[in-house]
Each structure stands twice: as C-alpha cells, then as structure tokens.
Short mmCIF file of C-alpha atoms in Angstrom, two decimals:
data_model
loop_
_atom_site.label_atom_id
_atom_site.label_comp_id
_atom_site.label_asym_id
_atom_site.label_seq_id
_atom_site.Cartn_x
_atom_site.Cartn_y
_atom_site.Cartn_z
CA MET A 119 28.70 -16.66 12.30
CA GLU A 120 27.24 -18.13 15.62
CA GLU A 121 23.79 -17.25 15.99
CA TYR A 122 22.71 -16.38 19.62
CA SER A 123 19.41 -17.09 21.15
CA ASP A 124 16.94 -14.41 22.03
CA GLN A 125 17.50 -15.05 25.75
CA GLU A 126 21.23 -14.98 25.28
CA LEU A 127 21.00 -11.52 23.72
CA LEU A 128 18.94 -10.01 26.10
CA GLN A 129 21.07 -11.26 28.70
CA GLN A 130 24.25 -9.86 26.94
CA PHE A 131 22.19 -6.51 26.50
CA GLY A 132 21.62 -6.31 30.24
CA VAL A 133 25.27 -5.99 30.83
CA GLU A 134 26.80 -2.47 29.91
CA SER A 135 29.87 -3.84 28.35
CA THR A 136 28.12 -6.03 25.96
CA ARG A 137 25.07 -4.12 25.36
CA SER A 138 26.04 -2.48 22.11
CA ASN A 139 27.43 -5.84 20.57
CA ALA A 140 24.11 -7.62 21.87
CA PHE A 141 22.15 -5.01 20.12
CA ASP A 142 24.27 -5.30 16.97
CA LEU A 143 23.80 -8.97 16.80
CA LEU A 144 19.98 -8.44 17.42
CA VAL A 145 19.56 -6.21 14.48
CA LYS A 146 21.69 -8.61 12.06
CA LYS A 147 19.35 -11.42 13.37
CA TYR A 148 15.89 -9.83 12.74
CA GLN A 149 16.64 -7.14 10.13
CA LYS A 150 15.27 -8.88 7.11
CA ARG A 151 12.23 -10.25 8.69
CA LEU A 152 11.30 -6.80 10.12
CA TYR A 153 12.28 -5.00 6.82
CA TRP A 154 10.07 -7.32 4.60
CA HIS A 155 7.17 -7.01 6.92
CA ILE A 156 7.36 -3.20 6.69
CA ARG A 157 8.02 -3.09 3.04
CA LYS A 158 5.10 -5.16 2.00
CA LEU A 159 3.07 -2.73 4.10
CA VAL A 160 4.30 0.58 3.12
CA VAL A 161 5.72 -0.66 -0.55
CA ASP A 162 8.16 1.98 -0.91
CA HIS A 163 11.81 0.99 0.06
CA GLU A 164 12.79 4.77 1.20
CA ASP A 165 10.03 4.51 3.47
CA ALA A 166 10.43 1.10 4.75
CA ASN A 167 14.11 2.15 5.37
CA ASP A 168 13.20 4.96 7.31
CA MET A 169 10.49 3.23 9.45
CA LEU A 170 12.98 0.41 10.25
CA GLN A 171 15.41 2.54 11.58
CA ASN A 172 12.85 4.19 13.62
CA VAL A 173 11.73 0.75 14.82
CA TRP A 174 15.19 -0.39 15.85
CA ILE A 175 15.47 2.89 17.89
CA LYS A 176 12.59 2.09 19.75
CA ILE A 177 13.65 -1.31 20.36
CA TRP A 178 16.79 -0.12 21.77
CA ASN A 179 14.90 2.39 24.17
CA GLY A 180 12.53 -0.28 25.19
CA LEU A 181 14.49 -3.26 25.37
CA ALA A 182 15.91 -2.79 29.04
CA LYS A 183 12.32 -2.80 30.32
CA PHE A 184 11.40 -5.65 27.98
CA ARG A 185 9.72 -8.81 29.98
CA SER A 186 11.64 -11.71 28.69
CA ASP A 187 8.66 -14.02 29.47
CA ALA A 188 7.14 -12.52 26.34
CA GLY A 189 8.29 -13.49 22.88
CA LEU A 190 10.89 -11.10 21.65
CA TYR A 191 10.36 -11.15 18.02
CA THR A 192 6.45 -10.78 18.72
CA TRP A 193 7.34 -7.57 20.69
CA MET A 194 9.55 -6.25 17.86
CA TYR A 195 6.77 -7.28 15.16
CA ARG A 196 4.36 -5.29 17.27
CA ILE A 197 6.48 -2.14 17.27
CA ALA A 198 7.08 -2.48 13.57
CA THR A 199 3.31 -2.90 13.00
CA ASN A 200 2.32 0.08 14.92
CA GLU A 201 5.02 1.97 13.20
CA CYS A 202 3.39 1.17 9.48
CA LEU A 203 -0.13 1.95 10.99
CA THR A 204 0.97 5.27 12.13
CA PHE A 205 2.88 6.07 9.03
CA LEU A 206 -0.31 5.16 6.78
CA ASN A 207 -2.53 7.04 8.98
CA LYS A 208 -0.07 10.19 8.82
CA LYS A 209 -0.04 9.97 5.28
CA ARG A 210 -3.93 9.81 5.20
CA ASN A 211 -4.14 12.84 7.43
CA LYS A 212 -1.41 14.90 5.52
CA PHE A 213 -3.07 14.75 2.34
CA LEU A 214 -6.54 14.61 3.65
CA ILE A 215 -7.32 11.51 1.46
CA PRO A 216 -9.48 8.36 2.38
CA LEU A 217 -7.40 5.41 3.11
CA VAL A 218 -8.39 3.54 0.11
CA ASP A 219 -6.90 6.31 -1.90
CA VAL A 220 -3.55 5.82 -0.11
CA GLU A 221 -3.67 1.97 -1.09
CA ASN A 222 -4.26 3.09 -4.50
CA GLN A 223 -1.23 5.45 -4.60
CA LEU A 224 0.88 2.49 -3.17
CA SER A 225 -0.64 0.33 -5.74
CA GLN A 226 0.11 2.64 -8.82
CA SER A 227 3.72 3.27 -7.09
CA LEU A 228 4.51 -0.40 -7.61
CA GLU A 229 4.65 -0.16 -11.32
CA GLY A 230 7.38 2.50 -11.39
CA ASP A 231 9.27 1.06 -8.55
CA MET A 232 12.79 0.24 -9.48
CA TYR A 233 12.98 -2.56 -6.46
CA PHE A 234 9.87 -4.33 -7.68
CA SER A 235 10.71 -7.27 -9.66
CA GLY A 236 7.84 -9.23 -9.79
CA ASP A 237 6.02 -10.42 -13.05
CA ALA A 238 2.62 -9.66 -14.33
CA ILE A 239 0.93 -12.09 -11.89
CA GLN A 240 2.93 -10.88 -8.98
CA LEU A 241 2.17 -7.27 -9.87
CA LYS A 242 -1.42 -8.20 -9.95
CA LEU A 243 -1.33 -10.38 -6.57
CA GLN A 244 0.36 -7.20 -4.80
CA LYS A 245 -2.38 -4.84 -6.25
CA ALA A 246 -5.00 -7.45 -4.82
CA ILE A 247 -3.40 -7.07 -1.52
CA LEU A 248 -3.27 -3.28 -1.62
CA SER A 249 -7.09 -3.52 -2.33
CA LEU A 250 -7.64 -4.94 1.03
CA PRO A 251 -8.85 -2.84 4.20
CA GLU A 252 -5.51 -1.92 6.10
CA LYS A 253 -5.90 -4.51 8.97
CA GLN A 254 -7.00 -7.21 6.83
CA ARG A 255 -3.96 -6.63 4.81
CA ILE A 256 -1.53 -6.84 7.61
CA VAL A 257 -3.34 -10.20 8.77
CA PHE A 258 -2.73 -11.48 5.07
CA ASN A 259 0.64 -10.78 5.05
CA MET A 260 1.41 -12.16 8.25
CA ARG A 261 -0.44 -15.36 7.39
CA TYR A 262 0.72 -15.76 3.89
CA TYR A 263 4.13 -14.39 3.63
CA ASP A 264 5.35 -14.84 7.11
CA GLU A 265 3.60 -17.95 7.77
CA MET A 266 2.93 -16.81 11.33
CA LYS A 267 0.42 -18.79 13.74
CA TYR A 268 -2.70 -17.25 14.75
CA GLY A 269 -1.70 -17.25 18.31
CA GLU A 270 1.62 -15.12 17.62
CA MET A 271 -0.69 -13.02 15.33
CA SER A 272 -3.06 -12.50 18.10
CA GLU A 273 -0.31 -11.44 20.48
CA VAL A 274 0.79 -8.99 17.65
CA LEU A 275 -2.22 -7.44 16.84
CA GLY A 276 -4.38 -7.91 20.08
CA THR A 277 -7.05 -9.52 18.08
CA SER A 278 -8.87 -12.84 18.94
CA VAL A 279 -7.89 -15.75 17.18
CA GLY A 280 -11.26 -16.45 15.83
CA ALA A 281 -11.34 -12.91 14.27
CA LEU A 282 -7.88 -13.40 12.55
CA LYS A 283 -9.03 -16.62 11.23
CA ALA A 284 -12.30 -15.04 9.81
CA SER A 285 -10.13 -11.93 8.62
CA TYR A 286 -7.58 -14.20 6.75
CA HIS A 287 -10.40 -16.15 5.07
CA HIS A 288 -12.20 -13.13 3.94
CA ALA A 289 -8.86 -11.56 2.42
CA ALA A 290 -7.66 -14.58 0.69
CA LYS A 291 -11.39 -14.90 -0.94
CA LYS A 292 -11.19 -11.27 -2.08
CA ILE A 293 -7.66 -11.74 -3.53
CA GLU A 294 -9.15 -14.80 -5.20
CA THR A 295 -11.82 -12.75 -7.03
CA PHE A 296 -9.47 -9.93 -7.80
CA ILE A 297 -6.95 -12.27 -9.56
CA SER A 298 -9.63 -14.45 -11.19
CA GLY A 299 -11.37 -11.31 -12.67
CA ASP A 300 -10.95 -10.11 -16.27
CA MET B 201 8.57 -33.94 8.57
CA ASN B 202 9.79 -31.15 10.75
CA THR B 203 7.32 -28.74 12.62
CA ASN B 204 8.30 -25.71 10.49
CA SER B 205 7.35 -27.65 7.06
CA GLN B 206 4.33 -29.10 8.79
CA HIS B 207 3.23 -25.64 9.67
CA SER B 208 3.76 -24.32 6.08
CA ASP B 209 1.82 -27.40 4.86
CA GLU B 210 -1.20 -26.59 6.94
CA ILE B 211 -1.09 -23.05 5.79
CA ARG B 212 -1.07 -24.14 1.99
CA LYS B 213 -3.81 -26.64 2.72
CA GLU B 214 -5.88 -23.75 4.48
CA LEU B 215 -5.30 -21.43 1.25
CA GLU B 216 -6.33 -24.28 -1.15
CA GLY B 217 -9.48 -24.71 0.44
CA ILE B 218 -10.24 -20.78 0.71
CA ALA B 219 -8.55 -19.57 -2.74
CA PRO B 220 -7.57 -22.25 -5.04
CA THR B 221 -6.31 -20.09 -7.73
CA LEU B 222 -4.22 -17.99 -5.37
CA SER B 223 -2.80 -21.19 -3.74
CA LYS B 224 -1.40 -21.88 -7.28
CA ILE B 225 0.44 -18.82 -7.53
CA GLU B 226 4.19 -19.18 -6.75
CA LYS B 227 4.86 -17.55 -3.10
CA VAL B 228 7.99 -15.32 -3.96
CA ASN B 229 9.01 -12.18 -2.64
CA PRO B 230 8.69 -9.69 -5.72
CA PHE B 231 10.43 -6.60 -3.78
CA GLU B 232 14.00 -5.97 -3.86
CA VAL B 233 16.47 -3.91 -1.77
CA PRO B 234 19.67 -1.74 -3.04
CA ASP B 235 22.80 -3.79 -3.11
CA GLY B 236 24.51 -3.94 0.16
CA TYR B 237 21.33 -2.78 2.05
CA PHE B 238 21.39 -5.41 4.78
CA GLU B 239 25.15 -5.13 5.26
CA ASN B 240 25.09 -1.49 5.91
CA LEU B 241 21.77 -1.24 8.25
CA PRO B 242 23.11 -2.34 11.36
CA GLY B 243 26.03 0.36 11.08
CA LEU B 244 23.24 2.97 10.17
CA VAL B 245 21.33 1.97 13.20
CA SER B 246 24.19 2.33 15.48
CA ASP B 247 24.88 5.34 14.18
CA ARG B 248 21.49 6.84 14.89
CA ILE B 249 21.56 5.48 18.22
CA ASN B 250 24.65 7.18 19.22
CA GLU B 251 23.31 10.47 17.66
CA GLY B 252 20.38 9.93 19.70
CA SER B 253 22.30 9.73 23.17
CA THR B 254 24.67 12.70 21.89
CA ALA B 255 21.69 14.88 21.16
CA HIS B 256 19.76 13.81 24.53
CA ARG B 257 23.08 14.91 26.39
CA ALA B 258 23.19 17.99 24.70
CA THR B 259 19.38 18.64 25.48
CA VAL B 260 20.04 18.02 29.14
CA ARG B 261 23.05 20.34 29.20
CA THR B 262 21.04 23.27 27.29
CA LEU B 263 18.11 22.68 29.75
CA THR B 264 20.57 22.60 32.81
CA LEU B 265 21.93 26.04 31.80
CA ARG B 266 18.30 27.09 31.16
CA TRP B 267 17.41 26.10 34.71
CA ALA B 268 20.66 27.45 36.18
CA ALA B 269 19.57 30.90 34.64
CA VAL B 270 16.16 30.81 36.10
CA ALA B 271 17.68 30.02 39.55
CA ALA B 272 19.84 32.68 39.36
CA SER B 273 17.44 35.10 38.51
CA ILE B 274 15.33 34.03 41.52
CA THR B 275 18.26 34.40 43.77
CA LEU B 276 18.72 38.11 42.60
CA ILE B 277 15.15 38.77 43.02
CA ALA B 278 15.59 37.53 46.66
CA ALA B 279 18.46 39.35 47.19
CA PHE B 280 17.02 42.57 46.02
CA ALA B 281 13.81 41.99 48.35
CA TYR B 282 16.19 41.57 51.19
CA ILE B 283 18.05 44.52 50.61
CA PHE B 284 14.86 46.85 50.19
CA ASN B 285 12.49 45.30 52.82
CA ASN B 286 15.45 44.08 55.33
CA THR B 287 12.61 42.66 57.47
CA SER B 288 12.69 39.12 59.15
CA GLU B 289 9.64 38.35 56.95
CA LEU B 290 11.97 37.62 54.17
CA ASN B 291 12.92 34.10 55.61
CA ASN B 292 10.82 32.25 52.73
CA ASN B 293 12.31 34.18 49.73
CA MET B 294 15.89 33.57 51.44
CA ASP B 295 15.02 29.97 51.42
CA LEU B 296 14.36 30.00 47.98
CA ALA B 297 17.38 32.19 47.12
CA GLN B 298 19.56 29.66 49.00
CA LEU B 299 18.44 26.75 46.92
CA ASP B 300 21.37 25.06 45.26
CA ILE B 301 21.12 25.48 41.62
CA GLU B 302 21.91 21.87 41.02
CA GLU B 303 19.24 20.59 43.35
CA ILE B 304 16.45 22.82 41.30
CA THR B 305 17.77 21.31 38.12
CA GLU B 306 17.87 17.89 39.32
CA ALA B 307 14.24 18.23 40.86
CA LEU B 308 13.00 19.39 37.72
CA LEU B 309 14.76 16.63 35.62
CA ASN B 310 13.59 13.87 37.98
CA GLU B 311 9.91 15.35 37.64
CA GLY B 312 10.36 14.72 33.94
CA ALA B 313 9.28 18.30 33.37
CA TYR B 314 10.50 18.81 29.98
CA THR B 315 9.81 15.69 28.27
CA ILE B 316 7.69 12.38 27.65
CA GLU B 317 9.80 9.26 27.27
CA GLU B 318 9.05 7.24 24.44
CA GLU B 319 9.89 3.84 26.26
CA ASP B 320 7.13 4.73 28.59
CA LEU B 321 4.78 4.34 25.39
CA ILE B 322 6.51 1.10 24.58
CA GLU B 323 6.14 -0.11 27.89
CA LEU B 324 2.23 0.32 27.50
CA LEU B 325 2.45 -1.75 24.35
CA VAL B 326 4.48 -4.56 26.27
CA THR B 327 2.08 -4.69 29.06
CA LYS B 328 -1.04 -4.53 26.99
CA ASP B 329 -3.33 -7.21 28.14
CA GLU B 330 -2.80 -10.41 26.30
CA ASP B 331 -5.19 -13.23 25.88
CA PRO B 332 -3.42 -16.54 27.57
CA SER B 333 -5.35 -18.73 25.29
CA ALA B 334 -4.04 -17.26 22.04
CA GLY B 335 -0.27 -17.47 23.00
CA SER B 336 0.45 -21.09 22.15
CA GLY B 337 -0.59 -21.07 18.57
CA SER B 338 -3.01 -23.09 16.95
CA GLY B 339 -4.35 -26.32 18.82
CA SER B 340 -1.12 -27.06 20.71
CA GLY B 341 -2.72 -27.42 24.21
CA SER B 342 -5.18 -29.82 26.19
CA GLY B 343 -7.98 -29.67 28.73
CA SER B 344 -11.59 -29.34 28.52
CA GLY B 345 -11.41 -25.38 29.14
CA GLN B 346 -9.38 -25.13 26.03
CA GLU B 347 -11.34 -27.45 24.06
CA LYS B 348 -14.50 -25.34 24.78
CA GLU B 349 -12.62 -22.42 23.65
CA GLU B 350 -11.75 -23.90 20.38
CA THR B 351 -15.14 -25.10 20.06
CA ASP B 352 -16.55 -21.59 20.44
CA THR B 353 -13.80 -20.40 18.26
CA ASP B 354 -14.69 -22.58 15.27
CA GLU B 355 -18.50 -21.78 15.92
CA ILE B 356 -17.68 -17.92 15.54
CA ILE B 357 -15.64 -18.66 12.48
CA ASP B 358 -18.22 -20.60 10.70
CA TYR B 359 -20.74 -18.00 11.52
CA LEU B 360 -18.51 -15.26 10.11
CA ILE B 361 -17.68 -17.20 7.01
CA ASP B 362 -20.97 -18.82 6.47
CA GLY B 363 -22.72 -15.38 6.80
CA ASP B 364 -20.06 -13.57 4.71
CA ILE B 365 -19.57 -11.32 7.57
CA ASP B 366 -16.11 -9.43 7.11
CA LEU B 367 -15.28 -8.50 10.57
CA THR B 368 -12.01 -6.35 9.83
CA THR B 369 -14.18 -4.34 7.07
CA ILE B 370 -16.84 -3.77 9.81
CA ILE B 371 -14.24 -2.62 12.22
CA ASP B 372 -12.39 -0.23 9.64
CA GLU B 373 -15.87 1.13 8.75
CA LEU B 374 -16.58 1.94 12.32
CA GLU B 375 -13.21 3.57 12.74
CA SER B 376 -13.36 5.59 9.58
#
C-alpha cells in the first residue's frame, strides 16, 4: 500500500470528499506508534485502547485547525501524552491514592497481564521504569523506546532540551540501580 | 550509515555511558495486543467519529426544540400582556414576541451557549509557545547564537548531573 506523506494527507483531509479516506490512512500510518507510546505508560491494553480511540477523535476534531508548519506527529504525540497524564491523574484522584501507588498497581498488574510476553529481565525492566516519577518515565520511554530526538521531545513536553537530557540521565541511572540490585 | 541508524547509534552510546548494564539488555517490546487489533482499529475509530457527529446533530436538534419552546413561551406571555394592557407601551414586548424562533435559536447556538468545543482546547495545545532552538533536533544548526545556547545547555546538564540534581523529581515534588 502506498504511504502518503503527512503533507499529502493534510491536503486530502482539507477536501470534504477525501476527508474520511485521508483520516483513515492517517490512522493506519500512526496507530501503532501512538498505541505503543500510550500502552507503555498505562500498561493495560484495555485502558490503552480506550485512550487511543479518544486520542484519534481529538485529532479528528482538531486536525482542520492544525498548523501545517508544525510537525504533525509531534502534535499527535502531544495529544496522546496529555491523554495519558489526564488518565493517570484521574486514576489517582478517583482512588485518593498517591501517584507512586498508582505506579505500584500498574507494576503489579504486569505479572498477570495476558498481553505481556516479556521474560524475567524484561519484567524487571518494566518494573524499574514504573518506579520512576511520571514525567521522568515519559522522558525515558520517548528516548529509549521511541528514539526521539531531544528537540522533538521538547516540542511534545514543552520542557527545555537541557532539562530533558538531565531527566533521561537520572532515569537511566535509577533503572540501572534497580536492575543491578539483589 | 543512514541518518536513522546514526541516531540510534548515538542513543545507544549515550546509554552505554550512563547505564552500562541497562544498555546490554536487548531492547524489545514485551507487550502484545489481541489478534487483529490494529487491523480493526481504523474501523472502530471511524465508527466512533460517525457516532459522534450523529450524537452532535441529535443534540443540536434537541436544543433547537428546547429553544423553540422557550421562544414560543415568550410569544405567549407577550401576547397575554398585549391583551391585558392594550397600551402603546407594549412595543418592546411585541418586538420580543415577533422575534423569529430560528433567529433566537441561531443566536444562542452562535454564542456557544450550550457547549465548550474540545477543539478549542486542542488549539490551545497547538499554539502553545515553542522554543525555536528546540525544534531542530540535537546539534543540527550553526551560528554563534546557537553555539552559545548549546554551551549553556551543556553547562546546565553538567551541573545537574554532577550535583546529582534530579530536576523531574523536584518538579514532581513541587506539584504534589
């Protein structure tokens, strides 16, 4: 299947007769990357699925006003990240529990997750990642798994490149300590 | 070596310097999805978008009827006022009574009296101030201004790392 550029998809989205098809192609082009970004943050597939669908609806609603000079993927990634942060905050507020306990719950749920196929070291790595403060966890995932440039991460998170480098450095060091322990 | 593998290599070397044990762990995705999930998702999203626009139309229709009922009530009140008072001072009420129902509805809808559009919130995100020095990735530009910024950034990073100052943790602590 031919893959259109973002610019071509945006142009097609701007024309009413090709809007739905262009959006369908956009979903197919980016669904996996957005899903895995969300999934690694919220862990549970059902939660990730709900959130991803919400993210696509928000993208649909906002795409007509999207300024094409900005990076489309960065913009979508930012919507997905904010959706995750909102979800985790809601979860914390709903049960009146500190964030660290939410991360503990996510960590525990990994072991019984039928859609987790990692071995013991991968399980330990995921638990180490879940032990990080929320924003540091996002920074780590974006750099380690998604291999994003610091400049792109800065656009998504609205944080300076220097702070992101420091954050990633500390996250990696904490994970190193966690997985080297016992 | 193409740009992507060069970038991956930079990230790998960066990690080796920070966390040698972690850098030796194979980088795999340990999560899975149900069979056919990505094949079915575009259809699910499309259905939800269509449901949303149907729901929106239904909401507008319901609200239109509600505003029509309000306008009709105003008309009745004005008519009764005219009958009982039968004076020339009733012109203002009559003006109100003679307003077209569709005009009232349209005015209320145009004023956004019943909803806050989510795209306005998204627009806020889109127009959020961006740091122009941050948009080009790591170290791809030139010029003395940018070099100075990079030097400053390096100094900040060195300071945070040498002092073991975890900025994210500080921010999280302040926000909690």
